[in-house]
Short mmCIF file of C-alpha atoms and ligand atoms in Angstrom, two decimals:
data_model
loop_
_atom_site.label_atom_id
_atom_site.label_comp_id
_atom_site.label_asym_id
_atom_site.label_seq_id
_atom_site.Cartn_x
_atom_site.Cartn_y
_atom_site.Cartn_z
CA UNK T 206 146.02 94.31 27.20
CA UNK T 207 144.81 92.01 24.51
CA UNK T 208 147.66 90.04 23.03
CA UNK T 209 147.93 89.57 19.28
CA UNK T 210 147.10 85.89 19.49
CA UNK T 211 143.80 86.51 21.22
CA UNK T 212 142.46 89.25 18.99
CA UNK T 213 139.31 88.08 17.20
CA UNK T 214 140.33 87.36 13.65
CA UNK T 215 138.40 86.39 10.53
CA UNK T 216 140.37 84.51 7.90
CA UNK T 217 138.60 84.63 4.55
CA UNK T 218 139.44 82.32 1.66
CA UNK T 219 138.30 83.88 -1.58
CA UNK T 220 139.08 84.22 -5.27
CA UNK T 221 138.67 87.98 -4.83
CA UNK T 222 140.76 89.08 -1.84
CA UNK T 223 140.69 92.63 -3.21
CA UNK T 224 137.02 92.81 -2.13
CA UNK T 225 138.24 93.00 1.50
CA UNK T 226 138.01 94.88 3.81
CA UNK T 227 135.57 96.74 1.53
CA UNK T 228 132.62 97.87 3.63
CA UNK T 229 134.28 96.39 6.73
CA UNK T 230 136.93 99.10 6.41
CA UNK T 231 134.60 101.99 7.28
CA UNK T 232 132.51 103.20 10.22
CA UNK T 233 132.38 101.10 13.40
CA UNK T 234 134.00 97.96 12.00
CA UNK T 235 136.65 99.93 10.10
CA UNK T 236 137.62 102.08 13.08
CA UNK T 237 137.86 98.97 15.25
CA UNK T 238 139.95 97.25 12.57
CA UNK T 239 142.34 100.22 12.41
CA UNK T 240 142.49 100.27 16.21
CA UNK T 241 143.50 96.60 16.30
CA UNK T 242 140.35 95.45 18.11
CA UNK T 243 139.95 92.74 15.51
CA UNK T 244 141.88 91.46 12.49
CA UNK T 245 141.01 90.44 8.98
CA UNK T 246 143.03 88.20 6.72
CA UNK T 247 141.88 87.65 3.13
CA UNK T 248 143.70 84.81 1.37
CA UNK T 249 143.59 84.10 -2.34
CA UNK T 250 142.38 80.56 -3.10
CA UNK T 251 144.15 80.84 -6.44
CA UNK T 252 147.53 80.80 -4.66
CA UNK T 253 146.84 77.10 -4.13
CA UNK T 254 146.35 76.32 -7.82
CA UNK T 255 149.02 74.01 -9.17
CA UNK T 256 148.68 74.03 -12.94
CA UNK T 257 150.10 76.43 -15.51
CA UNK T 258 146.81 78.27 -15.89
CA UNK T 259 146.32 78.57 -12.12
CA UNK T 260 142.88 77.04 -12.53
CA UNK T 261 140.69 76.62 -9.47
CA UNK T 262 137.51 75.23 -10.99
CA UNK T 263 136.33 72.59 -13.41
CA UNK T 264 133.15 71.32 -15.04
CA UNK T 265 130.65 69.47 -12.82
CA UNK T 266 130.85 65.69 -12.80
CA UNK T 267 127.59 64.37 -14.22
CA UNK T 268 127.21 67.41 -16.47
CA UNK T 269 125.17 70.56 -16.11
CA UNK T 270 125.88 74.26 -16.27
CA UNK T 271 128.68 76.23 -14.67
CA UNK T 272 131.86 75.33 -12.89
CA UNK T 273 132.72 73.85 -9.50
CA UNK T 274 135.57 74.82 -7.17
CA UNK T 275 138.07 71.96 -7.04
CA UNK T 276 138.40 69.98 -3.81
CA UNK T 277 142.18 69.67 -3.98
CA UNK T 278 142.82 73.38 -4.56
CA UNK T 279 140.43 74.46 -1.80
CA UNK T 280 141.74 71.86 0.67
CA UNK T 281 145.26 73.14 0.06
CA UNK T 282 144.10 76.73 0.61
CA UNK T 283 142.50 75.73 3.93
CA UNK T 284 145.59 73.78 5.04
CA UNK T 285 147.89 76.64 4.05
CA UNK T 286 145.75 79.08 6.07
CA UNK T 287 145.94 76.75 9.07
CA UNK T 288 149.69 76.31 8.70
CA UNK T 289 150.22 80.08 8.53
CA UNK T 290 148.26 80.91 11.65
CA UNK T 291 148.64 81.00 15.40
CA UNK T 292 144.88 80.43 15.65
CA UNK T 293 143.52 77.43 17.50
CA UNK T 294 143.14 74.47 15.17
CA UNK T 295 139.56 74.10 16.30
CA UNK T 296 138.46 77.56 15.20
CA UNK T 297 135.13 77.39 13.40
CA UNK T 298 135.46 76.61 9.70
CA UNK T 299 132.56 78.01 7.75
CA UNK T 300 131.47 77.78 4.14
CA UNK T 301 129.09 80.49 3.01
CA UNK T 302 126.35 78.60 1.20
CA UNK T 303 122.65 79.02 0.43
CA UNK T 304 122.23 75.43 1.63
CA UNK T 305 123.58 76.23 5.08
CA UNK T 306 122.02 76.90 8.46
CA UNK T 307 120.55 80.41 8.44
CA UNK T 308 122.79 83.01 10.08
CA UNK T 309 121.10 84.24 13.26
CA UNK T 310 121.96 86.76 15.96
CA UNK T 311 122.57 83.81 18.29
CA UNK T 312 125.13 82.42 15.83
CA UNK T 313 126.83 85.83 15.59
CA UNK T 314 127.02 85.99 19.41
CA UNK T 315 128.53 82.48 19.49
CA UNK T 316 131.11 83.27 16.79
CA UNK T 317 132.00 86.63 18.37
CA UNK T 318 132.78 84.84 21.64
CA UNK T 319 135.32 82.53 19.96
CA UNK T 320 138.72 83.14 18.33
CA UNK T 321 137.11 84.11 15.00
CA UNK T 322 136.29 81.83 12.09
CA UNK T 323 137.93 80.72 8.90
CA UNK T 324 135.41 81.46 6.17
CA UNK T 325 135.39 79.90 2.70
CA UNK T 326 133.66 81.93 -0.01
CA UNK T 327 132.25 79.85 -2.84
CA UNK T 328 131.92 81.03 -6.43
CA UNK T 329 130.45 79.59 -9.62
CA UNK T 330 128.06 76.68 -8.93
CA UNK T 331 129.70 76.00 -5.58
CA UNK T 332 132.30 73.73 -4.06
CA UNK T 333 133.19 70.05 -4.55
CA UNK T 334 131.34 68.14 -1.79
CA UNK T 335 134.43 66.15 -0.83
CA UNK T 336 136.29 69.16 0.56
CA UNK T 337 133.21 70.19 2.57
CA UNK T 338 133.26 66.73 4.15
CA UNK T 339 137.02 66.26 4.47
CA UNK T 340 137.65 69.67 6.08
CA UNK T 341 134.36 69.58 8.00
CA UNK T 342 133.10 72.91 6.71
CA UNK T 343 129.97 74.18 8.44
CA UNK T 344 127.64 75.67 5.84
CA UNK T 345 126.08 79.02 6.77
CA UNK T 346 123.48 80.90 4.72
CA UNK T 347 122.57 84.58 4.96
CA UNK T 348 119.12 84.03 3.49
CA UNK T 349 116.94 82.24 1.00
CA UNK T 350 118.31 83.81 -2.15
CA UNK T 351 121.34 83.10 -4.30
CA UNK T 352 124.32 85.44 -4.48
CA UNK T 353 127.02 85.11 -7.11
CA UNK T 354 129.69 84.51 -4.50
CA UNK T 355 130.26 84.05 -0.79
CA UNK T 356 132.16 87.31 -0.21
CA UNK T 357 129.18 89.56 0.49
CA UNK T 358 127.73 86.85 2.73
CA UNK T 359 131.04 86.58 4.60
CA UNK T 360 131.08 90.36 5.06
CA UNK T 361 127.56 90.26 6.50
CA UNK T 362 128.58 87.54 8.94
CA UNK T 363 131.81 89.29 9.96
CA UNK T 364 130.02 92.62 10.43
CA UNK T 365 127.39 91.00 12.66
CA UNK T 366 130.18 89.52 14.82
CA UNK T 367 132.54 92.50 14.93
CA UNK T 368 129.94 94.93 16.31
CA UNK T 369 129.54 92.56 19.27
CA UNK T 370 133.25 92.54 20.17
CA UNK T 371 134.22 94.35 23.37
CA UNK T 372 135.00 98.01 22.73
CA UNK T 373 133.68 98.14 19.17
CA UNK T 374 130.33 99.76 19.92
CA UNK T 375 131.42 101.59 23.07
CA UNK T 376 128.51 102.05 25.45
CA UNK T 377 126.20 100.07 23.18
CA UNK T 378 128.39 96.99 23.42
CA UNK T 379 125.77 94.75 24.97
CA UNK T 380 123.26 95.39 22.21
CA UNK T 381 120.76 94.04 24.73
CA UNK T 382 117.84 96.06 23.37
CA UNK T 383 118.40 95.22 19.76
CA UNK T 384 116.29 93.22 17.38
CA UNK T 385 116.48 89.46 18.02
CA UNK T 386 118.45 89.77 21.28
CA UNK T 387 115.31 89.06 23.31
CA UNK T 388 113.40 87.29 20.57
CA UNK T 389 111.68 90.52 19.54
CA UNK T 390 112.17 93.10 16.82
CA UNK T 391 113.32 96.45 18.12
CA UNK T 392 110.89 99.25 19.07
CA UNK T 393 110.74 102.36 16.82
CA UNK T 394 113.25 105.17 17.32
CA UNK T 395 112.69 108.94 17.29
CA UNK T 396 114.96 111.97 17.53
CA UNK T 397 114.82 115.68 16.77
CA UNK T 398 112.94 117.55 15.44
CA UNK T 399 110.11 117.21 17.94
CA UNK T 400 107.63 117.58 15.10
CA UNK T 401 108.26 116.21 11.60
CA UNK T 402 105.72 116.93 8.83
CA UNK T 403 102.98 117.31 11.41
CA UNK T 404 103.93 114.16 13.32
CA UNK T 405 105.07 114.59 16.93
CA UNK T 406 107.31 112.22 18.85
CA UNK T 407 105.13 109.92 21.05
CA UNK T 408 104.60 111.89 24.24
CA UNK T 409 105.71 109.16 26.64
CA UNK T 410 109.21 109.26 25.16
CA UNK T 411 109.52 112.91 26.21
CA UNK T 412 108.08 112.35 29.70
CA UNK T 413 111.40 111.48 31.35
CA UNK T 414 109.63 108.60 33.13
CA UNK T 415 112.01 105.70 32.50
CA UNK T 416 109.60 102.99 33.64
CA UNK T 417 106.85 104.24 31.34
CA UNK T 418 109.31 104.58 28.46
CA UNK T 419 110.50 101.01 29.01
CA UNK T 420 106.92 99.72 29.14
CA UNK T 421 106.01 101.62 25.97
CA UNK T 422 109.04 100.25 24.14
CA UNK T 423 108.33 96.68 25.22
CA UNK T 424 104.73 96.94 24.06
CA UNK T 425 105.80 98.52 20.76
CA UNK T 426 108.40 95.79 20.18
CA UNK T 427 105.82 93.10 20.86
CA UNK T 428 103.24 94.68 18.55
CA UNK T 429 105.79 95.08 15.77
CA UNK T 430 107.00 91.51 16.14
CA UNK T 431 103.43 90.16 16.19
CA UNK T 432 102.60 92.06 13.00
CA UNK T 433 105.78 91.38 11.05
CA UNK T 434 107.45 88.28 12.44
CA UNK T 435 105.01 86.13 14.41
CA UNK T 436 107.45 83.24 13.88
CA UNK T 437 109.85 84.94 16.32
CA UNK T 438 107.21 85.05 19.07
CA UNK T 439 106.43 81.39 18.59
CA UNK T 440 110.15 80.55 18.69
CA UNK T 441 110.73 82.57 21.86
CA UNK T 442 107.88 80.94 23.77
CA UNK T 443 108.78 77.45 22.61
CA UNK T 444 110.53 75.52 25.34
CA UNK T 445 109.21 77.81 28.05
CA UNK T 446 107.32 76.27 30.97
CA UNK T 447 103.56 76.59 30.66
CA UNK T 448 102.00 79.13 33.04
CA UNK T 449 101.19 77.71 36.52
CA UNK T 450 97.42 77.91 36.11
CA UNK T 451 97.44 75.69 33.01
CA UNK T 452 95.35 72.60 33.61
CA UNK T 453 96.60 69.47 31.97
CA UNK T 454 94.74 66.77 30.07
N1 SAH Z 555 124.57 76.45 -7.08
C1 SAH Z 555 124.51 76.86 -5.73
C2 SAH Z 555 124.65 78.37 -5.60
C3 SAH Z 555 126.03 78.85 -5.89
S1 SAH Z 555 126.16 80.57 -5.67
C4 SAH Z 555 123.18 76.42 -5.12
O1 SAH Z 555 122.19 76.38 -5.84
O2 SAH Z 555 123.11 76.17 -3.91
C5 SAH Z 555 127.90 80.77 -5.50
C6 SAH Z 555 128.43 80.94 -4.11
O3 SAH Z 555 127.85 82.10 -3.53
C7 SAH Z 555 128.12 79.83 -3.15
O4 SAH Z 555 129.07 78.79 -3.24
C8 SAH Z 555 128.18 80.52 -1.81
O5 SAH Z 555 129.52 80.59 -1.32
C9 SAH Z 555 127.72 81.93 -2.13
N2 SAH Z 555 126.31 82.16 -1.78
C10 SAH Z 555 125.27 82.30 -2.63
N3 SAH Z 555 124.12 82.52 -1.99
C11 SAH Z 555 124.42 82.53 -0.67
C12 SAH Z 555 123.64 82.70 0.52
N4 SAH Z 555 122.33 82.89 0.47
N5 SAH Z 555 124.28 82.62 1.70
C13 SAH Z 555 125.61 82.41 1.78
N6 SAH Z 555 126.40 82.24 0.67
C14 SAH Z 555 125.82 82.29 -0.52
#
């Protein structure tokens, strides 16, 4: 039995808690959420506002467009989330941010293996730098483009983690064949009908010969990765020992 305290839990700090669970409430993640395999807590940053207008942002020091999330309000929201939880104090504290380290499958695996992160969603122009430093927020990006807020990015990160949790994907739980897990993109999939608009399923896949199927899939994954993401091949060979017959000098 998994006890309540050890269930993987994402705590999200946001100005729009009503966006959650959103897409995380359906399909695999949603069923697992309903089954208590993981937990989601969305907390309203605005609850930490102190003034009459419940303001959370202000104009940027030094001028420029837009508004910035206040350090004091956000720090209070983080501290309140920590005070209200039975989570370990050293759970990862993330800030969704286009300036952050890119989210990778390896990062999702690492986060899924822990207690679950606290995730701050920025809005407007972003967050006062002092709270990032003072609360040691680790900035994580979901790609080189700018969203209007961190919520969709947080959902992407949570989804990538949740599908790795034990029991969530059933038999597929290891995800060992999937894109990125071995440094390669995944091979192409086929299912019925056997012929679609004149195109048959590659014959090997119907042969029942598991070794040949595995070899075909590996070759297909390598070809696809070479064509689309050669950077992944370079990354996966980096750090590997050179082959024995390599002559030096
Ligand atoms: N002015 C900022 C962008 C702010 S976008 C800049 O140029 O870096 C508003 C918020 O959306 C950010 O604080 C962040 O929480 C979220 N966000 C935007 N793009 C993102 C991305 N690619 N990855 C993760 N979060 C992102």
